Amino acid sequence: MGEILTVKGLKGWYTADKPVLKGLDLDIEENSVIGLIGLNGVGKTTLMNIICGLHDGFECSSVKMHDKAVTFKDKAFMKSRYIVFSEDESFGYFNFDEYLTYVFGCYGKTPDDAYVNELVERFGFGEHRPKLIKDLSLGNRRKAYLITGFALRPDLLLLDEPVNGLDFNSTETLYSLIAGYKEFGTVLFSSHILESVTLTSDKVIVLENGVITKTYTGSDINAESIRASLGTEVSEGDV
C-alpha cells in the first residue's frame, strides 16, 4: 500500500516563539482509516488546518502526494481532499442542497443523488434539507457537512472532531461510514474520544504537546494501550 500523503519535519505555530507542532513526520496511506488522538489543545486542529492550506504559520522539510512533491495549496492536492471542521459556520445562507451543489461544482463532480438520499436517511437529516445552514443546530450542521464529504468521496477525507454534536444513532452511522471509506479513499480524523479511533482505525497516531509519541496499527489498537500512552486517567468514551 502506497502513501497518498507524506509530510516530513512539520512545525506549526501561531507565534514563532510558541510552536504548536514540533517536527511531525506523517505517512498517510492510501485506502486506510487513520485516527489522530490527543487531549484538547495538543495541535490536532492546527495540523488539519495546515493540511488544508488554511494556516500559514508552518514549515516542513517536504510534502508529497503519491510520492510527488506538492504544496498544501496546489490545486491538484486541494481537489483531492475535503475537510469537515470541528467548528464551521460557513455558507450559512445556503440550504443543504445548495451547499452540496456548490461544493460538487468546485470539485468538478456531479452528485450521486441516490447515495446522497441514502446518507440523508441514515443521518436522519431529511426534514432539515430545506433549512438554511445558519438555522441548524450544531449537530445538524455537522450532519450537513459530513453528508457532503462522504457523498463527494475525495481521495483524502479529513474530519476534525467529527463526533461533536452528534446524537447516538448519527455517531453509529458515522463510525460505519468511516470504517467503510477505504473502498473510496483515505480518512484522516482527529478525536479526543478513545471509542472513535479504536472502533474504526487501521492506524492510530497519538499526539502530545505537538509531537507524535506513539503509533498503533492492527491488533495493537486498543483502548488500554492508548490510554496508557497518554499517561492520564480517562474513560472509555473520552480521553
Short mmCIF file of C-alpha atoms in Angstrom, two decimals:
data_model
loop_
_atom_site.label_atom_id
_atom_site.label_comp_id
_atom_site.label_asym_id
_atom_site.label_seq_id
_atom_site.Cartn_x
_atom_site.Cartn_y
_atom_site.Cartn_z
CA MET A 1 0.00 0.00 0.00
CA GLY A 2 1.43 3.38 -1.01
CA GLU A 3 1.03 6.74 0.66
CA ILE A 4 -1.43 9.36 -0.53
CA LEU A 5 0.31 11.99 1.60
CA THR A 6 3.76 12.10 3.19
CA VAL A 7 4.84 15.05 5.33
CA LYS A 8 8.28 15.38 6.90
CA GLY A 9 9.50 17.71 9.65
CA LEU A 10 6.26 19.66 10.05
CA LYS A 11 6.40 22.51 12.53
CA GLY A 12 3.43 24.80 13.17
CA TRP A 13 2.85 27.90 15.25
CA TYR A 14 0.62 30.89 15.92
CA THR A 15 3.53 32.87 17.35
CA ALA A 16 7.02 31.80 16.33
CA ASP A 17 8.29 31.54 19.89
CA LYS A 18 5.49 29.16 20.92
CA PRO A 19 5.34 26.22 18.48
CA VAL A 20 2.20 24.08 18.49
CA LEU A 21 3.61 21.33 16.27
CA LYS A 22 7.25 20.46 16.82
CA GLY A 23 8.51 18.42 13.90
CA LEU A 24 5.95 15.81 12.82
CA ASP A 25 6.53 13.08 10.24
CA LEU A 26 3.25 11.83 8.77
CA ASP A 27 2.70 8.90 6.43
CA ILE A 28 -0.93 8.76 5.32
CA GLU A 29 -1.59 5.51 3.48
CA GLU A 30 -3.97 5.07 0.56
CA ASN A 31 -7.33 3.43 1.26
CA SER A 32 -6.99 3.47 5.02
CA VAL A 33 -8.51 4.99 8.15
CA ILE A 34 -6.11 6.90 10.36
CA GLY A 35 -7.16 8.23 13.74
CA LEU A 36 -5.31 11.14 15.33
CA ILE A 37 -5.93 11.22 19.06
CA GLY A 38 -4.84 13.54 21.84
CA LEU A 39 -6.11 15.80 24.56
CA ASN A 40 -7.67 19.13 23.63
CA GLY A 41 -5.08 21.74 22.72
CA VAL A 42 -2.26 19.44 21.58
CA GLY A 43 -2.34 20.60 17.94
CA LYS A 44 -4.85 18.33 16.18
CA THR A 45 -6.88 21.18 14.66
CA THR A 46 -3.74 23.12 13.77
CA LEU A 47 -2.47 20.09 11.86
CA MET A 48 -5.75 19.74 9.97
CA ASN A 49 -5.80 23.43 9.08
CA ILE A 50 -2.22 23.28 7.79
CA ILE A 51 -3.01 20.29 5.58
CA CYS A 52 -5.99 22.18 4.18
CA GLY A 53 -3.89 25.25 3.38
CA LEU A 54 -5.72 27.43 5.88
CA HIS A 55 -2.88 28.08 8.32
CA ASP A 56 0.30 29.74 7.09
CA GLY A 57 2.34 29.57 10.29
CA PHE A 58 4.28 26.42 9.47
CA GLU A 59 7.34 24.96 7.82
CA CYS A 60 8.28 21.44 6.77
CA SER A 61 11.05 19.58 5.02
CA SER A 62 8.83 18.05 2.36
CA VAL A 63 5.25 17.33 1.32
CA LYS A 64 4.50 14.58 -1.19
CA MET A 65 1.23 13.38 -2.71
CA HIS A 66 1.55 9.92 -4.25
CA ASP A 67 5.34 10.37 -3.97
CA LYS A 68 5.26 13.62 -5.98
CA ALA A 69 6.35 16.89 -4.36
CA VAL A 70 3.43 19.28 -3.78
CA THR A 71 2.35 22.13 -1.54
CA PHE A 72 -0.82 22.14 0.53
CA LYS A 73 -2.21 24.84 -1.79
CA ASP A 74 -1.56 23.05 -5.09
CA LYS A 75 -4.84 22.75 -6.99
CA ALA A 76 -4.39 19.02 -7.59
CA PHE A 77 -3.94 18.41 -3.88
CA MET A 78 -6.80 20.72 -2.91
CA LYS A 79 -9.16 18.86 -5.24
CA SER A 80 -8.12 15.54 -3.73
CA ARG A 81 -9.22 16.42 -0.18
CA TYR A 82 -12.27 17.72 1.69
CA ILE A 83 -12.48 18.68 5.35
CA VAL A 84 -15.26 18.77 7.92
CA PHE A 85 -14.10 21.31 10.51
CA SER A 86 -14.62 20.99 14.25
CA GLU A 87 -16.32 24.40 14.17
CA ASP A 88 -17.87 25.71 10.97
CA GLU A 89 -20.50 28.36 10.32
CA SER A 90 -19.66 28.97 6.66
CA PHE A 91 -22.27 29.13 3.89
CA GLY A 92 -24.94 29.91 6.47
CA TYR A 93 -27.34 31.34 3.89
CA PHE A 94 -27.29 28.17 1.78
CA ASN A 95 -29.60 25.28 2.48
CA PHE A 96 -28.14 21.78 2.34
CA ASP A 97 -28.84 21.11 -1.34
CA GLU A 98 -27.46 24.50 -2.37
CA TYR A 99 -24.31 23.83 -0.37
CA LEU A 100 -23.94 20.33 -1.82
CA THR A 101 -24.33 21.63 -5.37
CA TYR A 102 -21.79 24.38 -4.74
CA VAL A 103 -19.18 22.00 -3.30
CA PHE A 104 -19.56 19.45 -6.07
CA GLY A 105 -19.23 22.25 -8.62
CA CYS A 106 -15.96 23.37 -7.03
CA TYR A 107 -14.61 19.84 -7.36
CA GLY A 108 -15.93 19.36 -10.89
CA LYS A 109 -18.15 16.47 -9.84
CA THR A 110 -21.82 15.54 -10.12
CA PRO A 111 -23.63 14.23 -7.04
CA ASP A 112 -24.92 10.67 -6.96
CA ASP A 113 -28.46 11.60 -5.92
CA ALA A 114 -29.34 8.10 -4.77
CA TYR A 115 -26.30 7.95 -2.49
CA VAL A 116 -26.95 11.45 -1.15
CA ASN A 117 -30.50 10.44 -0.30
CA GLU A 118 -29.21 7.30 1.41
CA LEU A 119 -26.83 9.35 3.55
CA VAL A 120 -29.57 11.84 4.40
CA GLU A 121 -31.78 8.99 5.56
CA ARG A 122 -29.04 7.30 7.56
CA PHE A 123 -28.26 10.54 9.40
CA GLY A 124 -31.95 11.34 9.94
CA PHE A 125 -31.48 14.66 8.17
CA GLY A 126 -34.43 14.66 5.75
CA GLU A 127 -36.62 17.29 7.43
CA HIS A 128 -33.67 19.69 7.67
CA ARG A 129 -32.74 19.79 3.97
CA PRO A 130 -34.74 22.96 3.18
CA LYS A 131 -33.44 24.91 6.19
CA LEU A 132 -30.65 27.46 5.98
CA ILE A 133 -27.43 26.10 7.42
CA LYS A 134 -27.25 29.02 9.86
CA ASP A 135 -30.59 27.95 11.34
CA LEU A 136 -29.50 24.37 12.02
CA SER A 137 -28.36 23.08 15.39
CA LEU A 138 -24.68 22.24 15.86
CA GLY A 139 -25.40 18.56 15.32
CA ASN A 140 -27.43 19.09 12.17
CA ARG A 141 -24.85 21.47 10.71
CA ARG A 142 -22.29 18.76 11.32
CA LYS A 143 -24.52 16.26 9.53
CA ALA A 144 -24.84 18.57 6.51
CA TYR A 145 -21.06 18.83 6.14
CA LEU A 146 -20.48 15.13 6.83
CA ILE A 147 -23.07 14.03 4.27
CA THR A 148 -21.44 16.32 1.71
CA GLY A 149 -17.98 14.94 2.45
CA PHE A 150 -18.96 11.29 2.26
CA ALA A 151 -21.03 11.89 -0.88
CA LEU A 152 -18.11 13.71 -2.53
CA ARG A 153 -15.78 10.73 -1.97
CA PRO A 154 -12.46 12.61 -2.14
CA ASP A 155 -9.20 10.68 -2.10
CA LEU A 156 -8.48 12.17 1.34
CA LEU A 157 -11.37 12.93 3.69
CA LEU A 158 -10.33 14.99 6.71
CA LEU A 159 -12.60 15.05 9.76
CA ASP A 160 -11.75 17.26 12.74
CA GLU A 161 -13.53 16.03 15.89
CA PRO A 162 -16.44 14.74 13.76
CA VAL A 163 -18.43 13.21 16.64
CA ASN A 164 -19.00 16.53 18.40
CA GLY A 165 -22.69 17.43 18.45
CA LEU A 166 -23.96 14.14 17.04
CA ASP A 167 -26.64 12.01 18.66
CA PHE A 168 -26.09 8.31 19.36
CA ASN A 169 -27.61 6.99 16.11
CA SER A 170 -25.71 9.50 13.98
CA THR A 171 -22.48 8.63 15.78
CA GLU A 172 -23.00 4.95 14.97
CA THR A 173 -23.70 5.88 11.34
CA LEU A 174 -20.54 7.96 11.25
CA TYR A 175 -18.40 5.13 12.62
CA SER A 176 -19.81 2.78 9.98
CA LEU A 177 -19.11 5.25 7.16
CA ILE A 178 -15.58 5.95 8.37
CA ALA A 179 -14.72 2.27 8.67
CA GLY A 180 -16.11 1.57 5.19
CA TYR A 181 -14.50 4.51 3.44
CA LYS A 182 -11.41 2.53 2.44
CA GLU A 183 -13.31 1.44 -0.66
CA PHE A 184 -13.12 5.04 -1.92
CA GLY A 185 -10.06 6.60 -0.32
CA THR A 186 -8.48 7.54 2.99
CA VAL A 187 -9.94 9.10 6.13
CA LEU A 188 -7.73 11.09 8.49
CA PHE A 189 -9.73 12.14 11.51
CA SER A 190 -8.93 13.71 14.84
CA SER A 191 -10.61 12.90 18.12
CA HIS A 192 -10.22 13.03 21.88
CA ILE A 193 -12.60 10.08 22.22
CA LEU A 194 -10.99 6.64 22.50
CA GLU A 195 -14.01 4.81 21.11
CA SER A 196 -13.82 6.80 17.87
CA VAL A 197 -10.36 5.56 16.97
CA THR A 198 -10.47 2.05 18.42
CA LEU A 199 -13.65 1.15 16.51
CA THR A 200 -12.67 2.49 13.11
CA SER A 201 -8.94 2.94 12.55
CA ASP A 202 -6.24 0.95 10.77
CA LYS A 203 -3.65 3.21 12.35
CA VAL A 204 -3.82 5.43 15.43
CA ILE A 205 -1.42 8.33 15.91
CA VAL A 206 -1.05 9.71 19.44
CA LEU A 207 -0.28 13.44 19.54
CA GLU A 208 1.02 15.02 22.75
CA ASN A 209 2.44 18.50 23.20
CA GLY A 210 2.94 18.94 19.48
CA VAL A 211 4.81 15.69 18.83
CA ILE A 212 3.81 12.17 17.81
CA THR A 213 4.59 9.98 20.80
CA LYS A 214 3.16 6.65 19.65
CA THR A 215 1.68 4.95 16.59
CA TYR A 216 -0.55 1.88 16.78
CA THR A 217 -1.59 -0.44 13.96
CA GLY A 218 -3.68 -3.58 13.57
CA SER A 219 -4.26 -5.65 16.68
CA ASP A 220 -2.20 -3.23 18.79
CA ILE A 221 -5.06 -0.72 18.60
CA ASN A 222 -6.90 -0.96 21.90
CA ALA A 223 -8.20 1.49 24.46
CA GLU A 224 -5.97 0.30 27.30
CA SER A 225 -2.71 0.78 25.40
CA ILE A 226 -3.70 4.16 24.02
CA ARG A 227 -4.91 5.34 27.42
CA ALA A 228 -1.62 4.26 28.99
CA SER A 229 0.44 6.04 26.35
CA LEU A 230 -1.38 9.29 27.08
CA GLY A 231 -0.36 8.99 30.70
CA THR A 232 -3.73 10.07 32.07
CA GLU A 233 -6.77 8.54 33.67
CA VAL A 234 -9.51 8.54 31.06
CA SER A 235 -12.85 6.88 30.48
CA GLU A 236 -13.66 4.60 27.56
CA GLY A 237 -15.50 7.37 25.79
CA ASP A 238 -13.25 10.34 26.45
CA VAL A 239 -9.52 10.86 26.66
#
